[in-house]
XYZ file of C-alpha atoms in Angstrom:
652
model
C 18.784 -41.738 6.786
C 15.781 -42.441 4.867
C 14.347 -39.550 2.941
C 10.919 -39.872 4.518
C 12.809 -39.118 8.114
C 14.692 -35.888 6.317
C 11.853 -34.779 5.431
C 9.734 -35.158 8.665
C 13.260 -33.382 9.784
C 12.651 -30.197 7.732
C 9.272 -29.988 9.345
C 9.591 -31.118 12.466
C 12.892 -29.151 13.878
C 11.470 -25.627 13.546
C 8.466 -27.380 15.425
C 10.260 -28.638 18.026
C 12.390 -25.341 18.903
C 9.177 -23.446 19.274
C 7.900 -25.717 21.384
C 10.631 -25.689 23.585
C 11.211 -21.701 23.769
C 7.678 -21.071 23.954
C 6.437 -23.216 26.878
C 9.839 -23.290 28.798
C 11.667 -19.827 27.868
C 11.491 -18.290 30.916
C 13.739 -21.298 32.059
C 16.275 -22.030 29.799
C 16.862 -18.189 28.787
C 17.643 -15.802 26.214
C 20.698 -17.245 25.065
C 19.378 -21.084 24.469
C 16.214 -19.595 23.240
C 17.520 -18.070 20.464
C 20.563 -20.836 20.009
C 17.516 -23.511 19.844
C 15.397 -21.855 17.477
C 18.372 -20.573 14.448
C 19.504 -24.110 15.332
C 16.106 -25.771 14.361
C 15.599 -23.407 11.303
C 19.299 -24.012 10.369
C 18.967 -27.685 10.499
C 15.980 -27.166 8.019
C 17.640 -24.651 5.272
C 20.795 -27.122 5.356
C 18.138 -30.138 4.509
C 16.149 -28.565 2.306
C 19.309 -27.331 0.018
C 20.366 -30.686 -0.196
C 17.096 -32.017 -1.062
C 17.075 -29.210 -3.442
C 20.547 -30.234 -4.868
C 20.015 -33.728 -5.409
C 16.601 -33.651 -7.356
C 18.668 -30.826 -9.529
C 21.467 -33.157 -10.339
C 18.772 -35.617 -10.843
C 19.834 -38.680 -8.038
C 16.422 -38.663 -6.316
C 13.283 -38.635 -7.516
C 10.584 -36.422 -6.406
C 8.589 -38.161 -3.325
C 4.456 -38.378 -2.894
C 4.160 -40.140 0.271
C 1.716 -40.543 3.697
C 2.657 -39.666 6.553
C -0.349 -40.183 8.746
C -3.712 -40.779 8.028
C -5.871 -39.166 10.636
C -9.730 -40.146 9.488
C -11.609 -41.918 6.478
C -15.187 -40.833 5.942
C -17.635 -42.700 3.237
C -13.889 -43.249 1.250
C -12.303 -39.911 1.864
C -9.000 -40.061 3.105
C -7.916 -37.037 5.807
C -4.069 -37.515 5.983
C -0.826 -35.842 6.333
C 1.225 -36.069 3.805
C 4.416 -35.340 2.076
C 4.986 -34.376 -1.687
C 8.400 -32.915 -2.632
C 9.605 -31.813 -5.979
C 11.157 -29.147 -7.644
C 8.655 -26.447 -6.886
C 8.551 -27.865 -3.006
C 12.273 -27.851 -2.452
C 12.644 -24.581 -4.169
C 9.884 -22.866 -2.176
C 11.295 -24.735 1.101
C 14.984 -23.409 0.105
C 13.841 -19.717 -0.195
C 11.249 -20.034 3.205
C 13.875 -21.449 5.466
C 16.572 -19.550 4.310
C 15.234 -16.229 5.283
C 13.586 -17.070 7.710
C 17.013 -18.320 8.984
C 18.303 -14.527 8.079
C 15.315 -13.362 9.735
C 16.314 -15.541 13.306
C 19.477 -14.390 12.972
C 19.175 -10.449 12.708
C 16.325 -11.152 15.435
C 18.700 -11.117 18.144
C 19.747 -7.982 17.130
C 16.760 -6.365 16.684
C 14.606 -7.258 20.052
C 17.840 -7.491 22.058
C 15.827 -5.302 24.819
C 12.751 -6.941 24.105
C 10.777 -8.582 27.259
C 9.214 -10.866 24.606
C 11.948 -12.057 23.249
C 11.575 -15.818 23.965
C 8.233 -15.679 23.146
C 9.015 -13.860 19.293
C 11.575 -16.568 18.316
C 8.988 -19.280 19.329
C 6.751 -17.433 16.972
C 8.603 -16.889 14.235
C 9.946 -20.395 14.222
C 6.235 -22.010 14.489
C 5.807 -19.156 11.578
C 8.262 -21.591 9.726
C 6.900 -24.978 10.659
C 3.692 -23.659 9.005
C 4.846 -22.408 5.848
C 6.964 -25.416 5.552
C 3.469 -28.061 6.293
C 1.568 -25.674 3.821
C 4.544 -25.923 0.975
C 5.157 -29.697 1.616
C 1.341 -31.023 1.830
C 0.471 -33.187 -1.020
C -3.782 -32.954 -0.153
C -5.672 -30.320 0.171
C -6.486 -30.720 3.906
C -2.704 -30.479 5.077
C -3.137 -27.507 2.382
C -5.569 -25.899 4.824
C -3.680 -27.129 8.111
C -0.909 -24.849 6.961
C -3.119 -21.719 5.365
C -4.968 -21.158 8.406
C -1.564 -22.060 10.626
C 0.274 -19.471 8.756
C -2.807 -16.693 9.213
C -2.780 -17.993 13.092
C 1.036 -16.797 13.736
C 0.793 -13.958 11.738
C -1.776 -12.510 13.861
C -0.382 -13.344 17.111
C 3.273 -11.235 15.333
C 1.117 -8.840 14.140
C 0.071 -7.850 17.359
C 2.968 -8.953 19.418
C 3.191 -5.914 21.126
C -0.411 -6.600 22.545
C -0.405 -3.455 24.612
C -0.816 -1.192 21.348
C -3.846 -0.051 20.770
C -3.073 0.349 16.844
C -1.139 -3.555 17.156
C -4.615 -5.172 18.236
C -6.336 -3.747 15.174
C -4.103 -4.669 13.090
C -4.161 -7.970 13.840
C -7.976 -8.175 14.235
C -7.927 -6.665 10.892
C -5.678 -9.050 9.541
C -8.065 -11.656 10.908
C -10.760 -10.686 9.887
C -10.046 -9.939 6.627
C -8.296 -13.294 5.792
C -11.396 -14.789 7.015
C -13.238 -13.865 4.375
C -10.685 -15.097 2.197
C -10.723 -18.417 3.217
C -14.135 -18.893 3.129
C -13.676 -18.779 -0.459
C -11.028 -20.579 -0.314
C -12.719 -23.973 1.878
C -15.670 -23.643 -0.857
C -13.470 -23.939 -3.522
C -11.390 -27.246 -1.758
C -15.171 -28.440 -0.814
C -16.019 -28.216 -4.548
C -12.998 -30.067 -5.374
C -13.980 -33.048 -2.886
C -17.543 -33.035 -4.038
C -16.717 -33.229 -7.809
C -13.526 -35.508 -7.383
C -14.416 -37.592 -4.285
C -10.842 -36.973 -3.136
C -8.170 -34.485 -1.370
C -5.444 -35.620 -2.780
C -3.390 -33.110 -5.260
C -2.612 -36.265 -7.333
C -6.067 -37.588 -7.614
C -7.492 -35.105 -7.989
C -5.405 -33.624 -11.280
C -6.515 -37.133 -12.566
C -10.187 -36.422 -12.173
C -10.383 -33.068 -13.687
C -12.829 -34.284 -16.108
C -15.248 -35.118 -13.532
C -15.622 -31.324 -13.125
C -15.326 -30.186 -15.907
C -18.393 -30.012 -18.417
C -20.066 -29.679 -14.947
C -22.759 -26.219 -14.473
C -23.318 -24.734 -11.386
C -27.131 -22.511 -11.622
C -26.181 -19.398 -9.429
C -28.968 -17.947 -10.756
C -32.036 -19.439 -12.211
C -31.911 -20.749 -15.978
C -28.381 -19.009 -15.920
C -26.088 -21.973 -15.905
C -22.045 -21.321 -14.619
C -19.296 -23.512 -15.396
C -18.334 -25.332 -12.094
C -14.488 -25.462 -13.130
C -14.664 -21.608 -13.264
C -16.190 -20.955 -10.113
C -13.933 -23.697 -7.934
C -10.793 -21.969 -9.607
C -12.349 -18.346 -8.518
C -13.222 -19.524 -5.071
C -9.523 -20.874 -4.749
C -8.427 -18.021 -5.934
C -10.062 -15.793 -3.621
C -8.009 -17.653 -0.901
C -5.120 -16.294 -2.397
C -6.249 -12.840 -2.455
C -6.498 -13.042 1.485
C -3.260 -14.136 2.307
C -1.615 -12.771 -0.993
C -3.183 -9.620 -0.284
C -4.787 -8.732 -3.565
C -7.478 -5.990 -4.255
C -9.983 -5.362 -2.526
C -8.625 -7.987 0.208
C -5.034 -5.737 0.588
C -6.358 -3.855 3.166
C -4.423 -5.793 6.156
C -1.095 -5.895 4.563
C 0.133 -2.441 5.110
C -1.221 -2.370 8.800
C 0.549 -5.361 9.113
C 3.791 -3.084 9.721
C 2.690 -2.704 13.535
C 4.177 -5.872 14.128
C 8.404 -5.856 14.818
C 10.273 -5.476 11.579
C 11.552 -9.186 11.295
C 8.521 -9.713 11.326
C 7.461 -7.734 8.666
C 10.034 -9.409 6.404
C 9.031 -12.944 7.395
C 5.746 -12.234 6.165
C 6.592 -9.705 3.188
C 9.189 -11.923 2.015
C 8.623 -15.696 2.632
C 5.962 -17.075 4.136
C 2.120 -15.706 4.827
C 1.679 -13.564 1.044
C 3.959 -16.065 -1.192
C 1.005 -18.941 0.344
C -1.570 -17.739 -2.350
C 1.102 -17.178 -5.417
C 2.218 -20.894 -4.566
C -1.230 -22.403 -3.769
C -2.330 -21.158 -7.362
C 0.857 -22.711 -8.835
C 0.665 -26.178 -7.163
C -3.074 -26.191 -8.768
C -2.304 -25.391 -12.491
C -3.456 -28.313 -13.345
C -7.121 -27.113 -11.996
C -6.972 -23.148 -13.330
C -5.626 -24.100 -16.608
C -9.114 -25.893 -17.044
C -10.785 -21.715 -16.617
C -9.520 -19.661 -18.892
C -12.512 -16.788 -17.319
C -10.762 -17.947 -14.110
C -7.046 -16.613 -15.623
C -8.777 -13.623 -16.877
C -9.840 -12.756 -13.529
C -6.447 -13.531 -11.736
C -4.837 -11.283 -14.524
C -7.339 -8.401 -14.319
C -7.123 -8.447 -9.890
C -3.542 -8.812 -10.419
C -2.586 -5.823 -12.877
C -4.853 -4.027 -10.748
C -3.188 -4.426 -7.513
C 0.700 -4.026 -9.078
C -0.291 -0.475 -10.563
C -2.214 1.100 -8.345
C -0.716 -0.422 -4.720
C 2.397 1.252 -6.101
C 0.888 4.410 -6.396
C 0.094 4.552 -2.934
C 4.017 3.996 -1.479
C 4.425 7.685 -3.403
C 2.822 9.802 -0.486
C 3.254 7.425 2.833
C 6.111 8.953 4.502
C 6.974 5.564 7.035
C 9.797 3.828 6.301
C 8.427 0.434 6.411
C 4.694 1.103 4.713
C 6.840 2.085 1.631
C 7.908 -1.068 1.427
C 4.804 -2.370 2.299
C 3.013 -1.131 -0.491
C 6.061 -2.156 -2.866
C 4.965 -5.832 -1.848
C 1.381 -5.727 -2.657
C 2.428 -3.636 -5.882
C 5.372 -7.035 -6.241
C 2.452 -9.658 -5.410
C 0.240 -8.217 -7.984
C 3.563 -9.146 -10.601
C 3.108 -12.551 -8.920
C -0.605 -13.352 -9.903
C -0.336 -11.447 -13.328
C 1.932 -13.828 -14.502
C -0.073 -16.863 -13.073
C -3.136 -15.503 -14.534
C -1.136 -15.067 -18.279
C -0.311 -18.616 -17.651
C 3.374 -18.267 -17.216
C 3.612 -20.238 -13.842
C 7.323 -20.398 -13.505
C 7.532 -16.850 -14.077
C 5.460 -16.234 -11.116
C 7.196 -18.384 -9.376
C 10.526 -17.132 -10.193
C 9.637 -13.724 -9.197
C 8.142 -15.074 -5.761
C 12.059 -16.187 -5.192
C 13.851 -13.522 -6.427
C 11.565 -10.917 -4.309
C 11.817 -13.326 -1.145
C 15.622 -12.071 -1.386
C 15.900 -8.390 -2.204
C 12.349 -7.680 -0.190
C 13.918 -9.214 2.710
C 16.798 -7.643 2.840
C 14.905 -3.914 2.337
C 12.820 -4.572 5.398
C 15.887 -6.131 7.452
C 17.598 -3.113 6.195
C 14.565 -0.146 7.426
C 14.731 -2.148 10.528
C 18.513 -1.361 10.991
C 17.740 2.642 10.126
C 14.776 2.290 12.134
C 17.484 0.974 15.492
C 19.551 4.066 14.276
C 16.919 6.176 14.683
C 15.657 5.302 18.224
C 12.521 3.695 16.189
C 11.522 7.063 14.235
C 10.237 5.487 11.109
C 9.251 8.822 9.278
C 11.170 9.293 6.756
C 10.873 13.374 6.671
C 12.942 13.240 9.903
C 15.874 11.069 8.620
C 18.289 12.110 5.915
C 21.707 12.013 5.483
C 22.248 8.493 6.769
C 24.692 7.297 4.193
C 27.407 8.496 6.049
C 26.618 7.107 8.982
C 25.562 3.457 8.251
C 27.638 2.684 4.819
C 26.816 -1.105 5.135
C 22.677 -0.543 5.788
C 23.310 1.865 2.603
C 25.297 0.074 -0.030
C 22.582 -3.252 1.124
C 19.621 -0.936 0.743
C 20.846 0.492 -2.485
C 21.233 -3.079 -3.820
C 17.435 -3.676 -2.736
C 16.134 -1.270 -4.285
C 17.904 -1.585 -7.581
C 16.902 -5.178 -7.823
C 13.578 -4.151 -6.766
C 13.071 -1.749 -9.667
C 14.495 -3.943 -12.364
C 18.363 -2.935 -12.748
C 19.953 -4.975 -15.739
C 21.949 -8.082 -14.286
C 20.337 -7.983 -10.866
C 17.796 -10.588 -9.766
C 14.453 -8.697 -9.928
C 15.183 -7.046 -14.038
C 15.684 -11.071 -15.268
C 12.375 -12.115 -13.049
C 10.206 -8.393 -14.129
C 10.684 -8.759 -17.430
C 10.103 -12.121 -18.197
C 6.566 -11.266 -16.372
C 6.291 -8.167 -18.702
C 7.149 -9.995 -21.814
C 4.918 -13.525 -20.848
C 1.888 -10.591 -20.154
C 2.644 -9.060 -23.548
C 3.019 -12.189 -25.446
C -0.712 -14.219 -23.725
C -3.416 -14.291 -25.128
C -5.867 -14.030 -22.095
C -8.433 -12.203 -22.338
C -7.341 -8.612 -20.176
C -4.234 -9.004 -20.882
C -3.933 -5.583 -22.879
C -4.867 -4.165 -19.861
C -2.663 -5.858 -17.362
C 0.662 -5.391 -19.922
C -0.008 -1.450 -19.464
C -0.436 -1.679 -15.730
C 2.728 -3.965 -14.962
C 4.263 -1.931 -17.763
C 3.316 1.622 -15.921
C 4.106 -0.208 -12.648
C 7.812 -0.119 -13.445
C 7.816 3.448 -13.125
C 5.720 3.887 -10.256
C 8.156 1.409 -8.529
C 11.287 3.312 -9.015
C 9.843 6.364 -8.269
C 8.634 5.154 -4.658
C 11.943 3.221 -4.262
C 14.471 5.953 -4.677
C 12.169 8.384 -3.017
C 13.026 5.920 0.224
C 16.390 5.983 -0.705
C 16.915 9.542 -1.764
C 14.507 10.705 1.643
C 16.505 8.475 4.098
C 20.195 8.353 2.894
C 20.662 11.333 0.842
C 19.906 14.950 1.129
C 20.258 17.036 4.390
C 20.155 15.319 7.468
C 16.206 16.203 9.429
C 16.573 14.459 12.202
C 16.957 15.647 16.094
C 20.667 16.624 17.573
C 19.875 13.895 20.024
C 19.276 11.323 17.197
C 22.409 12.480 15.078
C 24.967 12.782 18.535
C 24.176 8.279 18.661
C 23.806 7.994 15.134
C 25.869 4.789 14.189
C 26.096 1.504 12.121
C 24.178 -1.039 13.516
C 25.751 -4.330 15.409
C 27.065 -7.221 13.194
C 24.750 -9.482 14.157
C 21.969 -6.967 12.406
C 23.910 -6.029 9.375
C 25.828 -9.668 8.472
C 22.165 -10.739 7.315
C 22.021 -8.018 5.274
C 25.472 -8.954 3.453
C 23.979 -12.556 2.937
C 20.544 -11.525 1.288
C 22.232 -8.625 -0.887
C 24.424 -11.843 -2.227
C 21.513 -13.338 -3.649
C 19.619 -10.426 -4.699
C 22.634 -9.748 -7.263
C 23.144 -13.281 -8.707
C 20.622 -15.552 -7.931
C 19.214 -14.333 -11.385
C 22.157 -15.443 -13.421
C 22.294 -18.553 -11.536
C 18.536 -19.699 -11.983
C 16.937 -17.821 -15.081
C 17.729 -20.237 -17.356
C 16.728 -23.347 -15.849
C 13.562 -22.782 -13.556
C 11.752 -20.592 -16.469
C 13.256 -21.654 -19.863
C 14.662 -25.173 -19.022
C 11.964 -27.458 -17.204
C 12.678 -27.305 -13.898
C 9.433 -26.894 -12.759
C 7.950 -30.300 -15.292
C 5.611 -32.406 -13.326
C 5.345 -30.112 -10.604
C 3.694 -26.665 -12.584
C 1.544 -27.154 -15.727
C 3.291 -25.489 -18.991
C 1.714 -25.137 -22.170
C 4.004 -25.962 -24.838
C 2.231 -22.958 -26.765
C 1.913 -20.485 -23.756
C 3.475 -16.785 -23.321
C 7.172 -18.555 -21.858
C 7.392 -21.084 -24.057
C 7.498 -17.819 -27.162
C 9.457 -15.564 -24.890
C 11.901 -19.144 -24.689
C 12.441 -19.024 -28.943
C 14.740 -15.989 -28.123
C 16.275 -16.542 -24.639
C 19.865 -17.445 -25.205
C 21.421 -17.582 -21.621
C 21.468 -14.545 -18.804
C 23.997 -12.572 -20.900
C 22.210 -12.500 -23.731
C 19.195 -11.931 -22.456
C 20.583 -8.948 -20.104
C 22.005 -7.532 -23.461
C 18.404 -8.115 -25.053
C 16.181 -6.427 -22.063
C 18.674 -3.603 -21.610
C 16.954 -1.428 -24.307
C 13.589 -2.866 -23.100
C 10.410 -0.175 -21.991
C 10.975 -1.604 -18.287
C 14.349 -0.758 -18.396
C 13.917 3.134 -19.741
C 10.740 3.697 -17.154
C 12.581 2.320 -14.503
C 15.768 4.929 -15.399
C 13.163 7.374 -15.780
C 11.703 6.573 -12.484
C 15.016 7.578 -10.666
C 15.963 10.377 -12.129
C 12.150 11.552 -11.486
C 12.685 10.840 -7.723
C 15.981 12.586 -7.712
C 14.413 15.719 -9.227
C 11.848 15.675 -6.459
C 13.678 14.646 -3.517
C 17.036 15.658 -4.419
C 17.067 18.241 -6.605
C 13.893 20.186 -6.157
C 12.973 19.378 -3.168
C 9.877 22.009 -2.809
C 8.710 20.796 -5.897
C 6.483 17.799 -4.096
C 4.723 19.876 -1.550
C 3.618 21.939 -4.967
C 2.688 19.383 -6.587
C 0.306 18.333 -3.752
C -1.247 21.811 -3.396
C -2.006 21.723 -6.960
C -3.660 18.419 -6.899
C -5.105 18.353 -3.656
C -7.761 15.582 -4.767
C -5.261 12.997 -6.086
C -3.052 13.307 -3.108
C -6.261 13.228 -0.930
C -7.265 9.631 -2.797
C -4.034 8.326 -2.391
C -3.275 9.500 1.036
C -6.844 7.868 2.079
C -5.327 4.795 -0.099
C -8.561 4.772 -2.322
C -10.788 4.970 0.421
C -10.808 1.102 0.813
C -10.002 1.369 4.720
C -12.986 3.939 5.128
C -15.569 2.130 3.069
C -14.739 -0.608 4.847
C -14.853 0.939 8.135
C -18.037 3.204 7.674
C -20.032 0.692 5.255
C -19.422 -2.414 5.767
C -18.216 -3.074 9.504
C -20.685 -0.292 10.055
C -23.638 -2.225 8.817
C -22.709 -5.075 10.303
C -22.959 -3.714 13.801
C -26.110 -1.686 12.769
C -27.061 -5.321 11.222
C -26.115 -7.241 14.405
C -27.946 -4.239 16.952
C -31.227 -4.617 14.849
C -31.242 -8.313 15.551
C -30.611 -7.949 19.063
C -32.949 -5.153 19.797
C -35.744 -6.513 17.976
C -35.300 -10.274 17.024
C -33.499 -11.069 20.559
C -35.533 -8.608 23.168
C -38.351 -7.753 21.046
C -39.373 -11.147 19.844
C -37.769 -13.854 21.523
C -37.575 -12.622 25.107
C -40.405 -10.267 24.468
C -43.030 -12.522 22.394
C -41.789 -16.169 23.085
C -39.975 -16.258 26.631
C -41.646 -13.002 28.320
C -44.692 -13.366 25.916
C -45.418 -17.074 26.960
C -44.548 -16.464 30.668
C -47.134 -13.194 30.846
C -49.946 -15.355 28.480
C -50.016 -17.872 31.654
C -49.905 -15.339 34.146
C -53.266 -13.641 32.551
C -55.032 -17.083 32.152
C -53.499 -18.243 35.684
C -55.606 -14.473 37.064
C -58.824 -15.747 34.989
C -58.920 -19.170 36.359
C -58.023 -18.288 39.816
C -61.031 -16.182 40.039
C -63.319 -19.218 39.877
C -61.554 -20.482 42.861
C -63.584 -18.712 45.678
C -63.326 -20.913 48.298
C -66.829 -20.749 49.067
C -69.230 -24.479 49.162
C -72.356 -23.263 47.640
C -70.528 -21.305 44.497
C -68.713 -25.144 43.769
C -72.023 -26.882 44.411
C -73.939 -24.195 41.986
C -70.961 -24.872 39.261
C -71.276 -28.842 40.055
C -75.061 -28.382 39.182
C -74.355 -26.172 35.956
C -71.984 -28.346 34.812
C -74.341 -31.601 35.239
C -77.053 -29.386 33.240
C -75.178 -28.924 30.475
C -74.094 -32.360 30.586
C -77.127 -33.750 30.067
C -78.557 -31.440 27.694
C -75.796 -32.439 25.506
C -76.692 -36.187 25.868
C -80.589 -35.646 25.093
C -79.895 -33.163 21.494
C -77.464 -36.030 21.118
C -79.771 -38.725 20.992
């Protein structure tokens, strides 16, 4: 098989299978519905590790290819096409093997589901998309698969469409990644205007056509054009990446089912904007204000998202918050320049952030779908596999030496502590802080659920079991990774290359310092183990066991005694109100004023009404004149004639 058909392969079979269950599932059935669709998705992972394996071992060559070309406007070219390297097969691995863990636990999880045909077509077209977005190799097929991937999300988002609370969220989430890729189509048009192409390779080539360019925002006040194409891009990614101020739909985004929640959380929709700036190093590393900016947005988000999974008390908006606080990690260490770092991180969280919300979803089955966590407790005895998995999580999560997330955390810390990036002071303290913040809200989940004495209802406890295999045999398979994948992969995908061609890397940036020192995992588990990251983190836990465990009083003191901070974080900065009371606000209050007086005041009123009342006035003048009477039309003949030839004499 040629490579060009495996590839359409990869793409296509997640396509087809969501096709098929989603026009004809009512007719072929649960069972075939769900065979079809892991089948599809399965048929993908298994193609994409190969493809994976054989550019590692180095017998085939990384592929830049058309597929279709679908217009060609005054020498543009608008095609579908294919470019696979390392950074493609690795992102394709990690999207279609959860998502394959994801299809799997599915049938588990909506078992009693009446939409269950329709989900798996969902989250299988959820695949195809990523997959188009992560393969493209132009910037239109780019957009085909951002805006595909924001399309599914809000039709899982609000799956349950008879919830109230399920339709806002996925208006918000709408809405919100609109405004996102606004930016984001600017910054693509800027590229097209400068370049005179959409392809990624041309493109890179023509970099110098933009830069040296100014764009005047303001008069006499001239703006390098590099910095604001790389901003505007960027401001894509804080949509769909979820980045301050454009977070606000990720946590809402829990309304949807929990696989769901760690399709989205782990693979697909919020890794698009981490990638997207990777694949386009070659265009940020041309800003340096434009890295500044990622850093600064980035720090920002990992420090003080974090602080917000401290006082939510649902299971899954914990680990909600943990992925915007994980994301902001992400887009630090693309904005310090360290782009496999960023990358890394995006693969090693894919796994362990997966397998936490697959995890909550099997509590949240336990529970009869109570996701507060103030009325579970105790649980450890009752679902040992859903514990020992969650416990794994969360340790790799919050950086434990030797498990995937310490080796792809640190490396972030160090790289932010080693560039030279203007903000980057600032970011190493937030990322820095962050590490506490993040084992505090972990092992509060852990300690609130598992541990402790059991707060749920004698109803609840009587059925209180492990969940089926078919829920928990996915979690087995993503704790796997989420304890070795870092030993495995450190070594070559940040310190050995594996990422040349395909990710810019200065040979003088933050990794290629950090790399003077890196001698293999071991060592550099043995170096990091007395790191900062590693003491916060320890201090972290033993913080949330004094709280939860220990003392547990002590946090509903601690709240009366600082009623404001709990108040900001409970109202999560306020973001979701200003929002709601400014902004949407004004834009209805914006919207009414038009209506009211531009629509009915002056267009019907002055122009439509207006014109239709000035003829009805003149029609009233004129028609007096028409009496009906001969002598009146014979005096106003005779007038008439007078005047006439009055006229003519003055005239001569």
């Amino acid at each position: 098989m040629a490579m060009e058909q495996v590839y359409l392969a990869i793409v296509l079979a997640p396509l087809a299978a969501a096709v098929v269950s989603g026009f004809l599932g009512r007719w072929i059935g649960r069972i075939a519905a769900h065979t079809l669709c892991i089948a599809g998705v399965a048929l993908s992972f298994a193609l994409s590790a190969w493809v994976l394996k054989l550019l590692v071992v180095g017998s085939l060559d990384p592929y830049n290819g058309l597929v279709y070309t679908w217009a060609v406007s005054d020498g543009m070219r608008m095609e579908v096409g294919f470019l696979v390297d390392n950074l493609t097969a690795l992102m394709m691995t990690v999207v279609t093997f959860v998502s394959l863990m994801v299809h799997v636990y599915t049938i588990g999880y909506m078992r009693d589901d009446p939409g269950y045909q329709r989900f798996f077509a969902y989250i299988s077209l959820f695949t195809f998309s990523m997959l188009m977005l992560v393969m493209s190799n132009n910037f239109l097929q780019l957009f085909f698969g951002w805006e595909a991937v924001g399309l599914v999300s809000y039709l899982l988002i609000g799956f349950w469409y008879k919830r109230p609370t399920a339709i806002f969220a996925n208006l918000k989430a709408f809405v919100v990644n609109r405004i996102g890729d606004f930016g984001f189509v600017l910054g693509i048009a800027g590229i097209a205007y400068y370049t005179g192409t959409l392809d990624y390779a041309e493109a890179f080539a023509r970099t110098d056509m933009i830069v040296g360019q100014d764009i005047f925002l303001t008069p006499g006040e001239p703006t390098k054009a590099i910095t604001i194409i790389c901003i505007l891009l960027f401001i894509g990614a804080m949509g769909k990446s979820a980045q301050v101020p454009l977070h606000v739909w990720l946590p809402d985004s829990m309304e949807g089912p929990t696989p769901i929640s760690a399709l989205i959380h782990a693979a697909t929709m919020v890794t698009a904007g981490i990638f997207m700036v990777a694949r386009l190093s070659p265009i940020f590393e041309l800003s340096e204000a434009a890295l500044s900016f990622i850093l600064i947005i980035g720090a920002t988000t990992a420090l003080f998202m974090g602080l917000l999974g401290l006082v939510n008390n649902d299971i899954k908006r914990v680990i909600a918050y943990s992925t915007l606080s994980q994301l902001g990690y992400m887009t630090v260490a693309l904005g310090a320049g360290a782009y496999a770092a960023g990358i890394f991180h995006l693969m090693t969280h894919a796994f362990f952030k997966a397998l936490l919300f697959l995890a909550a979803g099997s509590v949240i089955i336990a529970m009869h779908h109570e996701q507060d966590m103030r009325r579970m407790g105790g649980l450890r005895k009752y679902m040992p596999v859903t514990y020992w998995t969650t416990l794994i999580g969360s340790l790799a999560l919050i950086g434990f030496p030797g498990l995937s997330g310490f080796f792809s955390k640190d490396i972030i810390i160090e790289a932010v502590h080693e560039s030279r990036i203007e903000g980057a002071v600032y970011a190493y303290w937030c990322v820095l802080l962050g590490v506490f913040v993040t084992a505090l809200y972990s092992f509060r989940l852990v300690f609130l659920t598992f541990h402790g004495k059991e707060r749920m209802d004698e109803h609840t406890r009587e059925h209180l079991h492990e969940s089926p295999l078919v829920v928990t045999l996915p979690l087995i398979a993503l704790a796997i990774p989420s304890i070795v994948i870092g030993w495995l992969t450190v070594d070559p995908v940040v310190f050995g290359g594996f990422f040349s061609g395909a990710i810019s890397q200065s040979p003088d940036g933050p990794l290629a310092e950090i790399g003077t020192s890196f001698h293999g995992a071991a060592g550099f588990v043995l170096h990091e183990a007395g790191s900062p990251g590693v003491y916060l983190a320890a201090a972290g836990v033993l913080t949330a066991w004094l709280l939860y465990l220990k003392w547990p009083t002590l946090p509903g003191l601690l709240q009366s005694r600082l009623p404001k901070v709990h108040r900001l974080l409970d109202n999560k900065y306020y973001f979701d109100w200003f929002n709601e009371h400014v902004i949407a606000a004004g834009a209805r209050s914006f919207g009414r004023n038009l209506w009211k007086r531009g629509d009915e005041r002056v267009i019907d009123g002055w122009l439509v009404n207006g014109s239709a009342n000035a003829v009805a006035r003149v029609a009233g003048v004129v028609r007096q004149l028409q009496t009906g009477y001969l002598y009146h039309y014979a005096f106003a003949m005779i007038i008439g004639l007078s005047m006439l030839l009055a006229w003519l004499l003055i005239k001569g």
